[in-house]
C-alpha positions as MATLAB code, in Angstrom:
seq = 'MSTPIATTTRLSYQPHMHTAPALSAIAQRRLLSSVNAAPSPQSNSDVHEEYDQTTSAPPPPAVDQQRVKLAATRSETPLSIAQCLKLGQSLSTKALLKNLAFLNRELPIRFSKRVVELNSLPNELKETEPFLNLIKIYSMSFHELQTYSDNSRLLFLSPSTHHREDVELDDNETLQAAIQKEYADLLQAITNRHKQDVICMAHGISLFKRYQINRNKPSEEIQQFLRSFNRGRLGIRIMVGHHLALQHQFYHPNEPSSSAYLSTPSSAHSKRIGIIEPQCDIEAMIVKASQSAQFVFFQHYSTVFPPNVHIEHAKEVGGRMVRFPVVPALLHHILFELLKNSMRATAEFHGLDKSSYPEIEVKLSSTPEGDLNILIKDNGGGMPPEQVVRPFDYMFTTASNTVCIDFPSIMTAVEKKPHNATLGENLPLCGFGFGLATSKLYARLFGGDLTLHSTSGSGTEATIRLKRLEDQIERLDDN';
ca = [
     133.383   82.457  121.914;
     131.206   85.202  120.509;
     127.459   85.184  120.870;
     125.758   84.181  117.604;
     123.593   86.838  116.027;
     121.210   84.869  113.830;
     119.471   81.573  114.429;
     118.048   78.873  112.151;
     115.890   80.084  109.261;
     112.264   79.103  108.881;
     109.332   80.037  106.651;
     107.359   82.787  108.319;
     104.329   82.768  106.030;
     102.110   79.893  104.958;
      99.334   81.237  102.708;
      96.401   79.185  101.446;
      97.447   76.593   98.888;
      96.207   76.541   95.289;
      96.874   74.156   92.423;
      97.808   75.652   89.056;
      96.933   73.967   85.764;
      99.606   71.989   83.941;
     101.073   73.315   80.696;
      99.743   71.477   77.652;
     101.895   70.397   74.728;
     100.005   72.810   72.450;
     100.658   75.673   74.851;
     104.356   74.761   74.938;
     104.595   74.976   71.153;
     102.753   78.307   71.126;
     105.142   79.896   73.605;
     108.271   78.440   72.039;
     107.242   79.649   68.590;
     106.538   83.131   69.932;
     109.900   83.257   71.714;
     111.833   81.986   68.706;
     110.132   84.532   66.470;
     110.797   87.416   68.805;
     113.725   89.769   68.179;
     116.805   89.411   70.356;
     116.540   91.116   73.768;
     117.819   94.642   74.133;
     120.819   95.519   76.227;
     120.394   97.695   79.294;
     121.626  100.734   77.394;
     119.034  100.103   74.690;
     116.301   99.967   77.313;
     117.448  103.308   78.741;
     117.430  104.844   75.268;
     113.963  103.514   74.534;
     112.619  104.810   77.833;
     114.136  108.238   77.253;
     112.331  108.396   73.933;
     108.990  107.207   75.314;
     108.900  109.745   78.146;
     108.159  112.507   75.645;
     106.005  110.330   73.347;
     102.187  110.347   73.356;
     100.714  108.641   76.427;
     100.066  104.887   76.244;
      96.529  103.504   75.828;
      94.269  104.327   78.747;
      94.454  101.840   81.593;
      91.190  100.249   82.699;
      90.707  101.996   86.047;
      88.059   99.494   87.116;
      90.623   96.750   86.612;
      93.108   98.730   88.682;
      90.614   99.220   91.500;
      89.646   95.551   91.455;
      93.279   94.421   91.678;
      93.887   96.906   94.493;
      91.196   95.239   96.649;
      93.290   92.075   96.872;
      95.624   91.514   99.801;
      99.390   91.778   99.496;
     101.534   88.866  100.663;
     104.203   90.040  103.133;
     107.773   89.023  102.378;
     110.165   87.560  104.896;
     113.942   87.579  104.727;
     114.013   83.932  105.836;
     111.720   82.959  102.956;
     113.823   84.910  100.448;
     116.974   83.194  101.741;
     115.359   79.757  101.535;
     114.560   80.382   97.879;
     118.176   81.307   97.122;
     119.720   78.483   99.143;
     117.909   75.850   97.056;
     118.198   77.721   93.775;
     117.211   75.862   90.602;
     115.357   76.522   87.368;
     112.143   75.268   88.913;
     112.636   77.335   92.077;
     113.034   80.473   89.951;
     109.911   79.625   87.970;
     107.910   79.065   91.139;
     109.045   82.445   92.424;
     108.119   83.907   89.048;
     104.621   82.478   89.513;
     104.406   84.256   92.849;
     105.517   87.554   91.290;
     103.019   87.097   88.474;
     100.222   87.275   91.022;
     101.733   89.720   93.502;
     103.201   92.516   91.377;
      99.960   93.610   89.645;
      98.343   93.890   93.090;
     101.155   96.041   94.426;
     101.314   98.324   91.404;
      97.525   98.740   91.404;
      97.608   99.912   95.023;
     100.225  102.520   94.151;
      98.069  103.786   91.261;
      95.042  104.095   93.557;
      97.118  106.001   96.127;
      98.410  108.402   93.482;
      94.924  109.034   92.101;
      93.634  109.790   95.611;
      95.960  112.763   96.089;
      94.677  116.362   96.182;
      94.408  117.826   92.700;
      96.994  120.532   93.449;
      99.609  117.811   94.010;
      98.339  115.211   91.560;
      98.381  117.718   88.702;
     102.015  118.738   89.101;
     104.146  117.448   86.236;
     106.254  115.056   88.378;
     103.161  113.382   89.863;
     101.427  113.193   86.488;
     104.510  111.309   85.319;
     104.370  108.992   88.345;
     100.718  108.181   87.663;
     101.584  107.502   84.038;
     104.493  105.132   84.673;
     102.818  103.216   87.522;
      99.724  102.757   85.374;
     101.932  101.631   82.504;
     103.753   99.086   84.662;
     100.485   97.718   86.037;
      99.088   97.456   82.507;
     102.147   95.584   81.217;
     102.237   93.129   84.117;
      98.496   92.491   84.022;
      98.447   92.152   80.232;
     101.381   89.753   80.338;
      99.400   87.565   82.711;
      96.109   87.929   80.841;
      97.397   86.967   77.397;
      98.893   83.702   78.653;
     102.510   84.637   78.258;
     102.974   82.725   81.490;
     100.666   79.955   80.421;
     100.875   77.653   83.407;
     101.336   80.367   86.024;
      97.869   81.063   87.330;
      97.301   84.544   88.804;
      95.679   82.746   91.756;
      98.989   81.086   92.627;
      99.889   82.376   96.071;
     103.062   80.544   96.911;
     106.168   79.141   95.302;
     105.252   75.523   96.094;
     101.732   75.774   94.652;
     102.555   75.003   91.033;
     103.633   71.896   89.150;
     106.148   72.691   86.417;
     106.831   71.083   83.065;
     110.312   69.619   82.546;
     110.959   71.272   79.179;
     114.185   73.158   79.941;
     114.093   75.216   76.745;
     110.589   76.364   77.591;
     111.544   77.179   81.166;
     114.537   79.264   80.082;
     112.417   81.106   77.514;
     109.767   81.982   80.090;
     112.356   83.221   82.573;
     114.171   85.357   80.016;
     110.974   86.923   78.744;
     109.691   87.806   82.203;
     113.098   89.045   83.377;
     113.227   91.419   80.406;
     109.853   92.816   81.444;
     110.962   93.238   85.071;
     114.201   94.930   83.988;
     112.322   97.377   81.766;
     110.008   98.226   84.669;
     113.006   98.664   86.966;
     114.566  101.114   84.506;
     111.303  103.037   84.282;
     111.106  103.610   88.043;
     114.704  104.644   88.758;
     113.735  108.249   89.503;
     110.567  107.756   91.551;
     111.982  109.323   94.729;
     113.263  112.375   92.873;
     109.924  112.813   91.098;
     108.117  112.717   94.442;
     110.461  115.227   96.033;
     110.193  117.531   93.020;
     106.399  117.323   93.018;
     106.186  118.024   96.746;
     108.510  121.022   96.388;
     106.210  122.449   93.701;
     103.133  121.663   95.778;
     104.547  123.480   98.832;
     104.474  126.735   96.898;
     100.680  126.599   97.116;
     100.544  125.686  100.801;
      99.931  128.193  103.579;
     102.412  126.315  105.757;
     105.230  126.041  103.283;
     107.636  124.275  105.610;
     105.559  121.135  106.064;
     103.157  119.245  103.784;
      99.815  118.355  105.372;
      99.403  115.164  107.414;
      97.396  113.721  104.526;
     100.432  114.081  102.269;
     102.758  112.690  104.944;
     100.569  109.612  105.255;
     100.542  109.151  101.487;
     104.332  109.381  101.297;
     104.780  106.838  104.090;
     102.377  104.352  102.526;
     103.468  104.881   98.928;
     107.178  104.616   99.678;
     106.669  101.522  101.810;
     104.810   99.845   98.921;
     107.344  101.062   96.382;
     110.199   99.631   98.424;
     108.456   96.260   98.718;
     108.210   96.121   94.923;
     111.879   97.012   94.528;
     112.921   94.233   96.891;
     110.743   91.592   95.205;
     111.919   92.492   91.702;
     115.547   93.134   92.652;
     115.851   89.858   94.549;
     114.398   87.815   91.696;
     116.608   89.439   89.054;
     119.700   89.043   91.242;
     118.945   85.358   91.908;
     118.375   84.692   88.228;
     121.667   86.392   87.362;
     123.520   84.407   90.039;
     122.040   81.149   88.770;
     122.815   81.618   85.078;
     125.999   83.710   85.472;
     127.565   82.538   88.773;
     131.004   84.011   88.030;
     129.827   87.453   86.960;
     128.974   90.336   89.328;
     125.339   91.370   89.238;
     125.098   94.875   87.797;
     121.543   95.076   86.515;
     119.383   94.107   89.494;
     118.265   97.157   91.436;
     119.286   97.018   95.128;
     122.026   94.538   94.230;
     125.002   96.559   95.471;
     128.554   95.436   94.667;
     129.797   92.746   97.067;
     133.241   91.805   98.331;
     135.216   88.821   97.110;
     134.338   86.948  100.320;
     130.635   87.696  100.101;
     128.119   84.836  100.292;
     125.285   86.998   99.040;
     121.994   85.357   98.100;
     120.140   87.610   95.690;
     120.145   91.062   97.300;
     120.539   89.637  100.845;
     123.773   89.118  102.758;
     123.077   86.289  105.248;
     126.197   87.064  107.297;
     126.922   90.694  106.488;
     130.106   92.250  107.892;
     128.524   95.151  109.793;
     131.798   96.956  110.466;
     132.666   96.883  106.763;
     129.233   98.354  106.012;
     129.841  101.185  108.490;
     133.268  101.911  107.020;
     131.900  102.012  103.474;
     128.989  104.272  104.465;
     131.421  106.575  106.319;
     133.598  106.901  103.236;
     130.567  107.714  101.080;
     129.364  110.337  103.580;
     132.834  111.902  103.812;
     133.008  112.080  100.014;
     129.679  113.951   99.778;
     130.703  116.190  102.709;
     133.947  117.182  101.001;
     132.147  117.800   97.700;
     129.882  120.272   99.513;
     132.430  122.143  101.639;
     135.478  121.744   99.353;
     138.121  122.940  101.816;
     136.807  121.409  105.056;
     137.784  117.876  106.068;
     134.943  115.841  107.619;
     134.933  114.441  111.158;
     136.335  110.957  111.654;
     134.184  107.995  112.639;
     135.159  105.708  115.545;
     133.599  102.233  115.770;
     133.354  100.596  119.185;
     133.383   96.805  119.001;
     131.182   95.312  121.684;
     132.341   91.837  122.709;
     128.831   90.525  123.261;
     128.062   90.826  119.557;
     131.305   89.327  118.334;
     133.810   92.158  118.585;
     135.182   92.960  115.144;
     133.423   89.948  113.648;
     129.820   91.159  113.875;
     127.747   89.310  111.286;
     124.047   89.868  110.703;
     121.510   89.116  107.920;
     120.600   92.316  106.064;
     119.792   93.762  102.660;
     123.091   95.677  102.285;
     121.632   98.403  100.047;
     119.041   99.320  102.699;
     121.484   99.351  105.610;
     124.001  101.352  103.590;
     121.361  104.008  102.886;
     120.467  104.331  106.582;
     124.092  104.512  107.749;
     125.035  106.933  104.978;
     122.192  109.349  105.809;
     122.847  109.325  109.555;
     126.617  109.710  109.240;
     126.274  112.454  106.621;
     123.907  114.393  108.870;
     126.210  113.954  111.874;
     129.232  115.155  109.912;
     127.460  118.282  108.722;
     126.003  119.079  112.143;
     129.365  118.606  113.864;
     131.273  120.799  111.411;
     128.701  123.596  111.394;
     128.255  123.562  115.184;
     131.990  123.805  115.912;
     132.792  126.108  112.982;
     133.880  125.448  109.421;
     137.287  127.007  110.069;
     138.471  124.154  112.323;
     141.201  121.739  111.268;
     139.652  118.841  113.205;
     136.373  117.919  114.885;
     135.111  115.612  117.634;
     134.761  112.066  116.350;
     131.417  110.530  115.533;
     130.995  107.421  117.658;
     129.373  104.203  116.429;
     128.631  101.414  118.897;
     127.231   97.945  118.241;
     125.233   96.048  120.852;
     122.817   93.130  120.983;
     119.508   92.559  122.758;
     118.423   89.472  124.711;
     116.090   88.622  121.817;
     119.000   88.469  119.359;
     118.385   91.814  117.652;
     121.264   94.132  116.733;
     121.483   97.804  117.726;
     123.748  100.314  115.968;
     124.149  103.572  117.930;
     125.525  106.650  116.149;
     126.394  109.571  118.447;
     127.677  113.012  117.481;
     128.584  116.304  119.149;
     126.843  118.423  116.557;
     124.792  120.649  118.860;
     121.552  118.672  118.613;
     118.255  120.031  117.313;
     116.108  122.808  118.794;
     113.134  121.443  120.801;
     110.628  122.483  118.116;
     112.443  120.351  115.525;
     112.914  117.183  117.579;
     109.392  115.899  116.834;
     109.713  116.423  113.071;
     112.923  114.823  111.734;
     111.097  111.831  110.234;
     108.615  113.997  108.332;
     109.070  114.014  104.572;
     110.471  117.317  103.295;
     111.801  118.163  106.764;
     115.306  119.610  106.624;
     117.572  121.596  108.933;
     119.232  123.177  105.911;
     118.914  126.881  105.255;
     115.938  128.037  103.178;
     118.456  129.420  100.701;
     119.501  125.881   99.689;
     118.141  125.295   96.180;
     117.726  121.760   94.843;
     118.492  121.380   91.135;
     116.096  118.527   90.345;
     116.823  118.314   86.577;
     120.561  117.909   87.233;
     119.922  115.228   89.862;
     117.648  113.317   87.501;
     120.274  113.447   84.766;
     122.939  112.153   87.158;
     120.737  109.303   88.382;
     119.840  108.259   84.844;
     123.533  107.897   83.988;
     124.314  105.868   87.114;
     124.317  102.057   87.039;
     121.457  100.226   88.751;
     123.594   99.272   91.749;
     124.689  102.836   92.524;
     123.615  104.417   95.794;
     120.974  107.093   95.244;
     122.086  109.241   98.182;
     125.500  109.860   96.664;
     123.823  111.679   93.759;
     121.949  114.032   96.080;
     123.091  117.244   97.768;
     124.529  117.068  101.281;
     121.374  118.578  102.742;
     118.033  120.127  101.838;
     116.458  117.224   99.901;
     114.101  116.353  102.750;
     113.728  112.604  102.186;
     116.856  111.223  103.895;
     115.713  110.548  107.466;
     112.138  109.711  106.460;
     113.248  107.024  104.004;
     115.887  105.787  106.468;
     113.207  105.143  109.077;
     111.087  103.432  106.416;
     114.003  101.185  105.433;
     114.678  100.296  109.076;
     111.024   99.527  109.836;
     110.254   97.589  106.652;
     111.362   94.242  108.084;
     110.423   94.852  111.711;
     113.317   97.049  112.878;
     113.266  100.752  113.715;
     115.204  104.012  113.735;
     114.953  106.409  116.681;
     116.582  109.744  117.510;
     117.406  111.359  120.848;
     118.641  114.930  120.492;
     119.855  117.326  123.170;
     119.932  120.962  122.127;
     123.412  122.433  122.551;
     125.041  119.012  122.830;
     124.400  116.408  120.128;
     122.211  113.656  118.710;
     122.060  109.910  119.213;
     120.512  107.752  116.511;
     119.736  104.084  117.132;
     119.154  101.585  114.329;
     117.537   98.348  115.467;
     117.773   95.337  113.164;
     115.532   92.374  113.946;
     116.835   88.817  114.130;
     116.308   86.669  111.041;
     113.062   84.966  112.105;
     111.400   88.318  112.818;
     112.409   90.081  109.587;
     108.923   90.075  108.056;
     107.650   92.884  105.835;
     105.394   95.498  107.435;
     102.512   96.376  105.151;
     101.267   99.264  107.324;
     102.412  101.632  110.073;
     101.389   99.365  112.948;
];
């Protein structure tokens, strides 16, 4: 009998309780009349078209910066995977509305903190066109979310509501459906708006580096900003993506979710809850990430076949039947980046004229605490000693300085991709400078980690640690 990976779920966070006001009959009629009078919702393609037009339009009304700063002083509520699973396991109209109440309070706080971080950057970086655009769209999203709350569009959902169980809901099903649809449309529009955030950051940093004395590495101040900003950005993506995916699963149970960001396509046997796979097939994830990495490798080298990947099935974690709770989109990104890097290093170290290469080894093992380790080992020559301390820096790359990143083409490709496409597969094989840094962020977000051990002249070992279910709680800082 194999050793179980995950144990019983429990709520990891119990914030202070508040009571929200009930929805009056007059308020119900007001909202229903406004919903009935509103035009029919746009399709996803219409939203893309509208956003494309607004990017070159005059800027929106100025956002009240004092309001932004005030919202940014409030504390964020850390997510837990167990809590997200509990929501999906008891899914109902009221459960979705209670989660919506939580988002109504939490999202303006999180967007305001991102705006403050962006405005705190050095002028040389803040005034590049990509970062001016980031400031604009994050301010816009904050303004829309805060305005939606202020003008009583969510009439009974008090901004002081901290938790999903804090609010009493009216039983008017038509009203509940109208509220959910209206808020989901807003979240989807915001999701569309922020599809290219990572590319904008990378483009802005590349422009900024031209003005730096040390052109190979942004200052520690910028590194700290990128770590904090990306961590906050990812938390927003998970909150919004999970809610949209749950809502889609509830109202369209027989249709695949294609609009919720981070909701990657699942297999026919998947028991996915929102964007989370409670019992994810880890081997299948490795195989899929390997295929994606090999595809990008072959696109880059054209005539060179990539190294093969060998998976070792440790009996103590269930042999071939390793199951573990993960957000598949995050784990896929980490595996894809590590395997892609190992393939390139192996081929270039042994020579691009070879017909075959040493295999890349992947080994699964468990810890006494119930965590899962994924070890990826290559024979790609390792990194020079001076580079070993830097691989998790943003904009660090082992690619040649002659590699030129075509940011406009990447942005065009990403815009045409569906929401559930993997970003990394639109990027070049190397030289982008965000792969390992974001991989470590993804691994650490819910308590895990990513470490590297590299031996110059030999190879590199990368270890992904995934925490057991009870310990998968969002990190809001670097501690």
